[in-house]
Coordinates of C-alpha atoms in Angstrom, one line a residue:
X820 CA 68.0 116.6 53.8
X821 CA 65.8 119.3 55.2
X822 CA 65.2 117.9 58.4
X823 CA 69.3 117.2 58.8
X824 CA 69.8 121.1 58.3
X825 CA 67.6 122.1 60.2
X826 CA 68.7 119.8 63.5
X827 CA 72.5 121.5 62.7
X828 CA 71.2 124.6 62.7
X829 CA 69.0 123.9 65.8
X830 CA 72.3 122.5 67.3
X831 CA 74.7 125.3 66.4
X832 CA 72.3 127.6 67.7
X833 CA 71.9 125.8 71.1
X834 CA 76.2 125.7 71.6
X835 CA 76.6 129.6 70.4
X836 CA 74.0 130.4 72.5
X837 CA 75.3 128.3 75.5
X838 CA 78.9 129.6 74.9
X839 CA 77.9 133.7 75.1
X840 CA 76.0 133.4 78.2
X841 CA 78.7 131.7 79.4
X842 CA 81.6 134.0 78.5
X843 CA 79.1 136.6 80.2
X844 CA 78.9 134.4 83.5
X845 CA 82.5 134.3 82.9
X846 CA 83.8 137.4 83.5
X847 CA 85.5 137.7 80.1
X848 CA 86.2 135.8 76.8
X849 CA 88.7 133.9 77.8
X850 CA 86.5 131.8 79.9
X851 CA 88.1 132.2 83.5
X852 CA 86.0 133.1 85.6
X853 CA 86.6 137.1 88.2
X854 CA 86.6 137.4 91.5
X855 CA 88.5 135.0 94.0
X856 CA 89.2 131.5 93.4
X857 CA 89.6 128.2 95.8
X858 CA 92.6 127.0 96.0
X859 CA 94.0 124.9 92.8
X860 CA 93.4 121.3 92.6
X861 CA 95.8 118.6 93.7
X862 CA 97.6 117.8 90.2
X863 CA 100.7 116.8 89.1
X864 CA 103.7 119.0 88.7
X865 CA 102.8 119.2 84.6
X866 CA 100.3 121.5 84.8
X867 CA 100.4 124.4 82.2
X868 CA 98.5 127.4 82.9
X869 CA 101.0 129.6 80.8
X870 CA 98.4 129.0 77.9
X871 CA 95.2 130.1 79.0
X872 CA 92.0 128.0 78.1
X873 CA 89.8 130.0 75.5
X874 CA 86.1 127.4 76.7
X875 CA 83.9 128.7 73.9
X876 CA 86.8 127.9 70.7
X877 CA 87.6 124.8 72.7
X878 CA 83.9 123.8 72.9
X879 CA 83.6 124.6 69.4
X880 CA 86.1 122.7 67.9
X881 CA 84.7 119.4 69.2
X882 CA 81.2 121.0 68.2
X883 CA 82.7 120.9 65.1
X884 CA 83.9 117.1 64.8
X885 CA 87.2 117.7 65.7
X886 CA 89.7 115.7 68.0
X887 CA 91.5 117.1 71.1
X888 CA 95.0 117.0 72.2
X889 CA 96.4 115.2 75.6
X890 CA 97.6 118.4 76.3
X891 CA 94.0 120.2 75.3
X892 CA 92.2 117.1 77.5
X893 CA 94.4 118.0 80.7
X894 CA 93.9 121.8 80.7
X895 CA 90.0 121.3 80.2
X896 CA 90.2 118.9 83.2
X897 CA 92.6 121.4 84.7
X898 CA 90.3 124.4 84.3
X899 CA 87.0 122.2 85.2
X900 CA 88.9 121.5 88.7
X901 CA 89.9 125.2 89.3
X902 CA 86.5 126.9 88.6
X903 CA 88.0 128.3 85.3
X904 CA 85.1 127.3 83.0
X905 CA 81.6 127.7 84.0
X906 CA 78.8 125.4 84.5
X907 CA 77.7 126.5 81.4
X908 CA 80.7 126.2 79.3
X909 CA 80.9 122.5 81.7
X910 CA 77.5 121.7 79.9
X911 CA 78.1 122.6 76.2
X912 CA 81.7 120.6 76.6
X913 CA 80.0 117.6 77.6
X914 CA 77.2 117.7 75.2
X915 CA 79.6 118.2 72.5
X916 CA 81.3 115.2 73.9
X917 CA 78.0 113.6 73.6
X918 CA 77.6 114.4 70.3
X919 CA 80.7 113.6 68.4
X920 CA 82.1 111.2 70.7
X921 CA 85.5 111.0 71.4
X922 CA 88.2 108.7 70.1
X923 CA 90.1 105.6 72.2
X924 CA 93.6 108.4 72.5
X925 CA 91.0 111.3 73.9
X926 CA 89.5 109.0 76.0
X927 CA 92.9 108.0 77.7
X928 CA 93.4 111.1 78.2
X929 CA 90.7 112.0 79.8
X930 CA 91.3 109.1 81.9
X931 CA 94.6 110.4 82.7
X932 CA 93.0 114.0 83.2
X933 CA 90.9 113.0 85.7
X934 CA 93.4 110.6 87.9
X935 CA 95.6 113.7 87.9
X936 CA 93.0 115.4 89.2
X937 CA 93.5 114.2 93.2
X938 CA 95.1 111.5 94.5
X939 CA 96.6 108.3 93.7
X940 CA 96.9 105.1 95.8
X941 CA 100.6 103.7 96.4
X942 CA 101.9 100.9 97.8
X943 CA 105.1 98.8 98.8
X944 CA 107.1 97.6 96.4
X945 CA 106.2 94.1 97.6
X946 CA 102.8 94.7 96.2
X947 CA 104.4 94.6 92.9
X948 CA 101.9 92.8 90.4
X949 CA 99.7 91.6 92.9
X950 CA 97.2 94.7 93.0
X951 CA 93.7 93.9 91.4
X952 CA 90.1 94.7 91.8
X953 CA 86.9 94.5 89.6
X954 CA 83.9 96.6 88.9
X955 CA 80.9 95.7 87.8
X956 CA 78.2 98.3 86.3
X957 CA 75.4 97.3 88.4
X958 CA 73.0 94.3 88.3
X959 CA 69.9 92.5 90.5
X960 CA 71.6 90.6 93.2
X961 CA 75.1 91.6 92.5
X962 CA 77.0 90.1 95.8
X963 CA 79.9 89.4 93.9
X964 CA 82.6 92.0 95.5
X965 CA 81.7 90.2 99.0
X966 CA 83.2 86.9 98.2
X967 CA 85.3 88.0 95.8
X968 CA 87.7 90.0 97.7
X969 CA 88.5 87.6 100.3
X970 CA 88.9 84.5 97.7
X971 CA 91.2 87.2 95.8
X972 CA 93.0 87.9 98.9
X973 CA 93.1 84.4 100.0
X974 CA 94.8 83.5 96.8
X975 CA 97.6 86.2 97.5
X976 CA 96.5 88.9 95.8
X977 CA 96.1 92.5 97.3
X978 CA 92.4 94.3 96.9
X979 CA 91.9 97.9 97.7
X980 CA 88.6 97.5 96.6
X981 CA 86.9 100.9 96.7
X982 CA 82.7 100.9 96.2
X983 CA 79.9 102.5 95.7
X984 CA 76.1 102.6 97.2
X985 CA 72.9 101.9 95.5
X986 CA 70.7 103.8 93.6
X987 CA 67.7 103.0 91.4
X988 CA 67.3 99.7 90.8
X989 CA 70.9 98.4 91.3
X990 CA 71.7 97.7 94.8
X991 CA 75.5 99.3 96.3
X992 CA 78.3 97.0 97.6
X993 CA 78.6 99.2 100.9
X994 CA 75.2 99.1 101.7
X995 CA 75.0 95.3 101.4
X996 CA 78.0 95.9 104.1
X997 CA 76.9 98.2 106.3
X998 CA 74.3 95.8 107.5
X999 CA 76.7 94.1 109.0
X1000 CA 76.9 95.6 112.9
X1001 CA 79.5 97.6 113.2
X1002 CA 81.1 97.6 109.5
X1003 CA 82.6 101.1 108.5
X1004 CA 83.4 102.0 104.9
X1005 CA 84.8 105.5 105.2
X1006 CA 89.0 104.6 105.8
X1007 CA 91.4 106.8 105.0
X1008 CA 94.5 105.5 102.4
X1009 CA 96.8 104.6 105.5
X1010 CA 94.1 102.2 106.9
X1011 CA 93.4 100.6 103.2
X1012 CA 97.7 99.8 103.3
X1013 CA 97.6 98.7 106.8
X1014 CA 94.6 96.6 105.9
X1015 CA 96.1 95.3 103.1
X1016 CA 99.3 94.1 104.9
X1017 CA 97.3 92.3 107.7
X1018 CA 94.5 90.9 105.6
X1019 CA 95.0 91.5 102.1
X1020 CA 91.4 93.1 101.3
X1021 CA 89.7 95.5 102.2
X1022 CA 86.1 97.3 100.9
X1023 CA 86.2 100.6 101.3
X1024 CA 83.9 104.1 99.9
X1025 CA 85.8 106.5 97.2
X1026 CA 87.7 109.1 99.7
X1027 CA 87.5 113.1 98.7
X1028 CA 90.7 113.3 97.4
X1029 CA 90.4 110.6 94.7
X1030 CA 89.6 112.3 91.4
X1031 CA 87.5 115.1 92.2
X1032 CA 87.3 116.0 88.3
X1033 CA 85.1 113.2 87.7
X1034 CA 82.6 114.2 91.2
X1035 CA 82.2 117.8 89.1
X1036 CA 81.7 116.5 85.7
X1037 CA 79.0 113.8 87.0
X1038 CA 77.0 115.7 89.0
X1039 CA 76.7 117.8 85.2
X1040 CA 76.2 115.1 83.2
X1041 CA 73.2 114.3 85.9
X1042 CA 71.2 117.3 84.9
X1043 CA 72.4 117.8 80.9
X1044 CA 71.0 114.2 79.6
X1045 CA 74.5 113.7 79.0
X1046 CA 75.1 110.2 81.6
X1047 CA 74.7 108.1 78.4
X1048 CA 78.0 109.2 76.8
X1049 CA 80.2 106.3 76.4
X1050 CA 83.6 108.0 76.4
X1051 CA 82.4 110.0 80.0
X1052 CA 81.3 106.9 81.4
X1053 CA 84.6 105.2 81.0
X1054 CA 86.2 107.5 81.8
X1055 CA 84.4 108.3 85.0
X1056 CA 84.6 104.6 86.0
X1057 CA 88.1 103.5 84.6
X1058 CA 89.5 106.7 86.5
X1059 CA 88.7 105.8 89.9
X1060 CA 90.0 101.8 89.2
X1061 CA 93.6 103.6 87.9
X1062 CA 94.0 105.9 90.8
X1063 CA 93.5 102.7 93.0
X1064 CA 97.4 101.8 91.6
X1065 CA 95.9 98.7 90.1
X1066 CA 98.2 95.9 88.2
X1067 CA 95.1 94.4 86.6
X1068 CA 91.6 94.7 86.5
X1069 CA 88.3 92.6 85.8
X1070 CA 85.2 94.9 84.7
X1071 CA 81.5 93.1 84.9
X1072 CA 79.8 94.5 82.2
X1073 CA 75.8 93.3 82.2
X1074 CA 73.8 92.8 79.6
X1075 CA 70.2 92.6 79.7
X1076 CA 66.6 94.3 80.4
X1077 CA 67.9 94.8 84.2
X1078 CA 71.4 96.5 83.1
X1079 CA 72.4 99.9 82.0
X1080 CA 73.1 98.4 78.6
X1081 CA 70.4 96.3 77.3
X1082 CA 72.1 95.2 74.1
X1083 CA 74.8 92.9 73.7
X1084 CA 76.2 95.4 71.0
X1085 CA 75.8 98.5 73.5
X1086 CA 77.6 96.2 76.3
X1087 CA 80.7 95.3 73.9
X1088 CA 80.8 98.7 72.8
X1089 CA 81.3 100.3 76.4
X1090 CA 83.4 97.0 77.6
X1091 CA 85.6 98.0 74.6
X1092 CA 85.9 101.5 74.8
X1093 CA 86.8 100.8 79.2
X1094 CA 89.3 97.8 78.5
X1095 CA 91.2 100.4 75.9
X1096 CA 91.1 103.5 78.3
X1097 CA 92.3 101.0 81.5
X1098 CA 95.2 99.3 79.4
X1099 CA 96.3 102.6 77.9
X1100 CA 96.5 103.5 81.7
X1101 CA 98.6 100.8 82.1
X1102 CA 96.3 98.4 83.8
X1103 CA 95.7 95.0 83.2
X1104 CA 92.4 94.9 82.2
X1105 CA 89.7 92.2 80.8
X1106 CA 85.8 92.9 80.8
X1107 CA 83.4 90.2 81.1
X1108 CA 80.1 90.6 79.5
X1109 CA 77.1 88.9 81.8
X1110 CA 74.2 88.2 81.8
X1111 CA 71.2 90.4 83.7
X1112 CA 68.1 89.4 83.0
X1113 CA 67.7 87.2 85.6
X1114 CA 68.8 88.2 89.5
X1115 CA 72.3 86.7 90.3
X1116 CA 71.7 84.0 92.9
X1117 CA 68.6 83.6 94.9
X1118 CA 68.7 86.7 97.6
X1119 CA 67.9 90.3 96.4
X1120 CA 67.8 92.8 99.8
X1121 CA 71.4 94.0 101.9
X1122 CA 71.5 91.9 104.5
X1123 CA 69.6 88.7 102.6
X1124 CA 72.9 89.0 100.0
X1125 CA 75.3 88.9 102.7
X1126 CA 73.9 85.9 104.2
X1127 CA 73.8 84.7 100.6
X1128 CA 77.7 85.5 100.3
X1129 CA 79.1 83.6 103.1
X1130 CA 77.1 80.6 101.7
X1131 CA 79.0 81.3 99.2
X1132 CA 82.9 81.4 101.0
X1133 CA 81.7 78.7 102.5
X1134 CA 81.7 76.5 99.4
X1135 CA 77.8 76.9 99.0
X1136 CA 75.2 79.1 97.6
X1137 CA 74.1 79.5 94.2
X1138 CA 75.7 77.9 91.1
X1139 CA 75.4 81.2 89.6
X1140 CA 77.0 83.4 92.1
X1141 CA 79.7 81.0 92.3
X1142 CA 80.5 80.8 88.5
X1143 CA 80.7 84.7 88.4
X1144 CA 83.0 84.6 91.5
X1145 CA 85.2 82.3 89.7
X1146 CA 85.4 83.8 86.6
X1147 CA 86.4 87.2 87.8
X1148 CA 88.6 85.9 89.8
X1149 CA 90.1 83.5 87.8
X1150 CA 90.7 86.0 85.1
X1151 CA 92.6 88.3 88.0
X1152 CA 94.8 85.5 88.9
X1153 CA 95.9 85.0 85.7
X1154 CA 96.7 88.5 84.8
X1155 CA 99.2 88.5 87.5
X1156 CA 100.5 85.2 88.0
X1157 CA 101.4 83.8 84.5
X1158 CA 99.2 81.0 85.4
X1159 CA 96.4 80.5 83.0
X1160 CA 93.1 81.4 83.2
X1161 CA 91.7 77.9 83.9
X1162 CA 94.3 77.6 86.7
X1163 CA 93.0 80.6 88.3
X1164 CA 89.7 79.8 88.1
X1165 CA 91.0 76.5 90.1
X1166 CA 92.3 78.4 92.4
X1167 CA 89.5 80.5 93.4
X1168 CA 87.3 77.3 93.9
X1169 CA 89.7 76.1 96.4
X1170 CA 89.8 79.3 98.6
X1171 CA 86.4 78.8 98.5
X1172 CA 86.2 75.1 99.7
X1173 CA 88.5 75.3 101.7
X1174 CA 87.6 78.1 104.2
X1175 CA 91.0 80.1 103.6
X1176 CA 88.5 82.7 101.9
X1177 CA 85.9 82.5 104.7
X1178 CA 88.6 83.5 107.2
X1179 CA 89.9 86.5 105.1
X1180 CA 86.0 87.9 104.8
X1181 CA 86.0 87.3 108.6
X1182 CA 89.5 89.2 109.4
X1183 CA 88.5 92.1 107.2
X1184 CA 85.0 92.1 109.1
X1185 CA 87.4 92.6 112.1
X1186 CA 89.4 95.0 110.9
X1187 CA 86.6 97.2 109.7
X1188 CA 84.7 97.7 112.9
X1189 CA 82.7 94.5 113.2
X1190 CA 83.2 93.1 116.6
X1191 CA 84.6 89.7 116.5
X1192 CA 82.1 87.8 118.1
X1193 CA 79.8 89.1 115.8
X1194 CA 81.8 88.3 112.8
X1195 CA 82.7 84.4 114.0
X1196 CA 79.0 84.2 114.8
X1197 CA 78.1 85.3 110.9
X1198 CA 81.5 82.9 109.5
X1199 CA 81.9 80.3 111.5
X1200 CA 79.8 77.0 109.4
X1201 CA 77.7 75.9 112.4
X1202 CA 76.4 79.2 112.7
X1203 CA 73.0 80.3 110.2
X1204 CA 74.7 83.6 108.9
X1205 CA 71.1 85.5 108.8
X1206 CA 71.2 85.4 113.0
X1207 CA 73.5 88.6 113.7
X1208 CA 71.9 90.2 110.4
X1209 CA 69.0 92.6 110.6
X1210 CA 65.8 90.7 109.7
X1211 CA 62.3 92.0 108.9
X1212 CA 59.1 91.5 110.9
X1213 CA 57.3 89.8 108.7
X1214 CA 58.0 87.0 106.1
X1215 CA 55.6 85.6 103.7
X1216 CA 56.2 82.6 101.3
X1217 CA 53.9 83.8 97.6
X1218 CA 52.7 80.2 96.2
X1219 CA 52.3 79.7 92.4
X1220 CA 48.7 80.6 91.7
X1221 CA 46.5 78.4 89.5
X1222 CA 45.9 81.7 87.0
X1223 CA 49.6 81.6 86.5
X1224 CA 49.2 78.0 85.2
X1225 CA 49.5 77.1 81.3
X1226 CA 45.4 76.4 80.2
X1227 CA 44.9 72.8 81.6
X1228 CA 48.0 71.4 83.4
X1229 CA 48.8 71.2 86.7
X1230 CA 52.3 71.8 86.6
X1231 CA 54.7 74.0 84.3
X1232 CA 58.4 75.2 84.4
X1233 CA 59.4 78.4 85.1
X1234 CA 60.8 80.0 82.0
X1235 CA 61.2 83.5 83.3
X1236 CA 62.1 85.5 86.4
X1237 CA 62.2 89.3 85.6
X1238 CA 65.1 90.8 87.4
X1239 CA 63.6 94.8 86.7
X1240 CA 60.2 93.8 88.0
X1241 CA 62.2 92.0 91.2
X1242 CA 64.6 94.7 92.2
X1243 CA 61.9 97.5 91.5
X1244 CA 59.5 95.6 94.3
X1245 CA 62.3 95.3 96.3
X1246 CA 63.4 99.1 96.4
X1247 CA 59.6 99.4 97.0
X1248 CA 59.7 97.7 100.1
X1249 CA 63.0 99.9 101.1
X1250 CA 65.4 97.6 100.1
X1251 CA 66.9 100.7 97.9
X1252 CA 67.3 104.0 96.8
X1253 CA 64.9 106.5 94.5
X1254 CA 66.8 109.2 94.8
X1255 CA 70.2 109.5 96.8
X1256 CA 69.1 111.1 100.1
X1257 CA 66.6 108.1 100.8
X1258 CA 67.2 105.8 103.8
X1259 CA 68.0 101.9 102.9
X1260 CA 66.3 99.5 105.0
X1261 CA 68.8 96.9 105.5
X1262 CA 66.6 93.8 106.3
X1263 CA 63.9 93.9 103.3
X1264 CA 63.8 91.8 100.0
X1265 CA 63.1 88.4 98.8
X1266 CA 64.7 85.5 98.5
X1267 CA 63.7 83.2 94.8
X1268 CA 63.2 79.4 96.3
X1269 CA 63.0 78.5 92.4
X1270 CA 65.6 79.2 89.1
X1271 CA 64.6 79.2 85.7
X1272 CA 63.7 75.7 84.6
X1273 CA 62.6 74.3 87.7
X1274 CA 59.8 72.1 87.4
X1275 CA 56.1 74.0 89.6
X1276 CA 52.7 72.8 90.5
X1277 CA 49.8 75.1 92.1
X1278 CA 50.6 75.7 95.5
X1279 CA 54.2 75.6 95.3
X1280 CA 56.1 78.8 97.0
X1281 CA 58.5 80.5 94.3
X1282 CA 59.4 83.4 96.7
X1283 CA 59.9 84.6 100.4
X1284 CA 59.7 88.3 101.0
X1285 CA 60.8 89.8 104.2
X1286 CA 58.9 92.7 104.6
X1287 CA 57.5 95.5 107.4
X1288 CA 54.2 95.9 106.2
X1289 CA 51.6 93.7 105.3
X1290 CA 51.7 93.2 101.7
X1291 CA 48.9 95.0 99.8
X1292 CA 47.1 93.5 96.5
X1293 CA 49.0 96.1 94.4
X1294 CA 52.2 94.3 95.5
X1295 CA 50.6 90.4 94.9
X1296 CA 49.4 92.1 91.4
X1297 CA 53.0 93.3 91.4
X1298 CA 54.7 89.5 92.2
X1299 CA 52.6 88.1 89.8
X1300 CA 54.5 89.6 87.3
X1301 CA 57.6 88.5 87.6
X1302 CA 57.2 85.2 87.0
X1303 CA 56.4 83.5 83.3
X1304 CA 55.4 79.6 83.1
X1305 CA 55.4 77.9 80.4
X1306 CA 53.9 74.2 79.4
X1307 CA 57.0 72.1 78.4
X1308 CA 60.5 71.7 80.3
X1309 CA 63.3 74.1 79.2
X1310 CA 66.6 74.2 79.9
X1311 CA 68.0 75.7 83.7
X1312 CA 69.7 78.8 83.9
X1313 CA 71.8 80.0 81.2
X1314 CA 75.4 80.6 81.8
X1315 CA 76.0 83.5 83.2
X1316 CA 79.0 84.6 81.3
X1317 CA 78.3 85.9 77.7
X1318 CA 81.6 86.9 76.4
X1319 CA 84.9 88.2 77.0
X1320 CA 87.1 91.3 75.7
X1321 CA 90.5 91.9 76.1

């Protein structure tokens, strides 16, 4: 059609364009760049330079539809790395990428490309099979890695479990952490192995050294409306899970109005492409799709989910939290073990009950700066977890208003609890991150006193928020919001886990 042509046109234009100013920037056709370089990157001993990387026919060829070479996908990732290519030629590549997509193969590669990049995480031959860790792409009360770890590490396994922070509306593993007194995240690889032998787990932030390709091409993909591209995603996340030296891995892909992808089709799609790119690494890998619609347990805040988490070790806590911890786990277990998946499930609920978890979340408090007495006080059962935590000023229990009620009755069920609304009051209050230079305020949030399907009257409190400042009527109009009643019992929560791929 016309309109067809024309966006081709439009599009060839934009990349030939692109690709001249950037042979200009360049310093000459070739794409490499004059005047003096940094030192080269930290890559394997296969590097090829003695075929130099021409950016504009190699940007044009995937323009053009076509498929790339391992050998093509290592020296783009080669020349990203040693300032050969531009941020312009960068930008064109990526939208190209964007564009056409790239197949299962190039996205191994990549993978591959980007792991070769820095680093990569070794261990003792004893560790042999038993190295594992799971990421999850970001949800509304996602605690999971705090429990996990230790019930993983409890259960024999070792977990080099490296994290990210919050931003947006998705709250960060270290920052949950970090309101812990005294708990540091920045370890270098010989404290991760010395942690590892002593406790078996340890959560630590991604180190400089490990895959520095990927820091480049995100912080472009940031400002070229290119963050959506599935193949660059996996890539970016499988990448850093590979150069961990991994046996197996669980990924937590969330589906839902509060997850990166909404659509159970989007979610398969992106758990697909990441299970192909992780087992063509040679990793172990399962994804589970879950749901996100609804915040994961009860807490939503930093230090509100760690209290929520040692409930958990402790054989409490939410049903929800719990299943999730399970699941992963169990599906770890099994990759490793030979035991099946039910068994490993089994196995995690026993760490749990048992307190063998609980004393591995306490000895890896310990060995990560907490000090002792502090981390007994927040483990130990007899002991209310949120008393060493930070905690706000001010608390205030929101009742179910009679407006909220169904015309004429009295009572109603609660039918929906919207986890966007939620963790966008809650990064309100500071309980997050707008942009990632903000501050985190590690004692704000709310904590649910009700689940979906739970029976309400007029009067009854749904939700405690710990907050600094006195709530203002935008935020009670705000609260309002999330919740949706309806006039006849419905079913509880449903299960969090939607679907598996292998």
């Amino acid at each position: 059609s016309l309109s067809l042509s024309l966006l081709s046109l439009s599009l060839t234009h934009f990349f030939s364009s692109i690709m001249k100013r950037a042979e200009v920037s360049s310093g000459g056709s070739d794409g490499r760049p004059e005047g003096p370089k940094r030192s080269k990157s930290v890559v394997q001993p296969d590097r090829d330079h003695q075929q130099p990387l021409h950016a504009p026919s190699t940007i044009a060829h995937k323009r053009d539809g076509g498929s790339w070479t391992d050998r093509e996908v290592r020296r783009i990732v080669e020349a990203i790395v040693d300032e050969e290519m531009s941020r312009e030629q960068i930008g064109a590549l990526l939208m190209a990428v964007y564009l056409q997509g790239m197949s299962t193969a190039e996205t191994v590669a990549l993978t591959n490309a980007f792991v070769a990049s820095g680093d990569k995480l070794s261990w003792p031959a004893s560790y042999a099979g038993s190295v594992v860790d799971k990421h999850s792409t970001g949800g509304v009360g996602d605690k999971i890695s705090l429990p996990l770890a230790p019930a993983l590490a409890a259960c024999g396994m070792k977990v080099p479990m490296i994290s990210g922070r919050g931003l947006g509306h998705t709250g960060g593993t270290l920052d949950k952490l970090e309101s812990i007194p005294g708990f540091r995240v920045e370890h270098s690889a010989d404290f991760m192995r010395r942690t590892l032998d002593d406790v078996g787990c340890c959560i630590v932030g991604q180190t400089a050294s490990l895959v520095p390709a990927d820091k480049i091409v995100y912080g472009i993909r940031d400002v070229t409306a290119t963050v959506g591209s599935v193949p660059l995603i996996t890539a970016s996340i499988v990448s850093k899970k590979v150069a961990e030296g991994l046996a197996a891995l669980v990924l937590d892909v969330k589906v839902g109005r509060a997850a990166f992808m909404q659509s159970r089709e989007d979610a398969t799609t992106l758990a697909r492409s990441m299970v192909d790119a992780a087992t063509g690494s040679g990793v172990k890998t399962v994804a589970l799709l879950t749901a996100m619609d609804h915040p994961i347990g009860n807490a939503v805040g930093n230090a509100l989910e760690v209290t929520e988490s040692v409930l958990c070790l402790r054989g409490k806590g939410p049903d929800d939290l719990r299943e999730l911890v399970c699941a992963e786990g169990g599906h770890l277990i099994a990759a490793n073990t030979g035991c099946t998946y039910e068994e490993g499930h089994a196995k995690i609920q026993a760490v749990l009950d048992d307190g063998s978890a609980l004393a591995k979340f306490e000895a890896m408090l310990v060995a990560q700066g907490t000090p002792a007495d502090v981390a007994q006080n927040l483990c130990r059962d007899q002991e209310d977890p949120g008393t060493v935590l930070p905690s706000a000023p001010l608390q205030t229990v929101i009742p179910i208003k009679a407006a909220a009620m169904p015309a004429g009755q009295d009572h109603a069920w609660i039918d929906d609890i919207n986890a966007m609304l939620v963790a966008k009051f809650c990064c309100g209050l500071g309980a997050g991150r707008k942009v990632a230079t903000d501050k985190v305020d590690f004692a704000v949030g709310m904590e649910l006193m009700v689940k979906v399907g739970d029976k309400v009257a007029v009067g009854d409190g749904w939700v405690r928020v710990h907050h600094r400042e006195p709530l203002t009527a935008k935020q009670q109009r705000e609260l309002a919001k999330m919740i949706v009643l309806v006039p006849d019992a419905r079913d509880g929560p449903p299960p969090r886990v939607l679907g598996i791929v292998e």
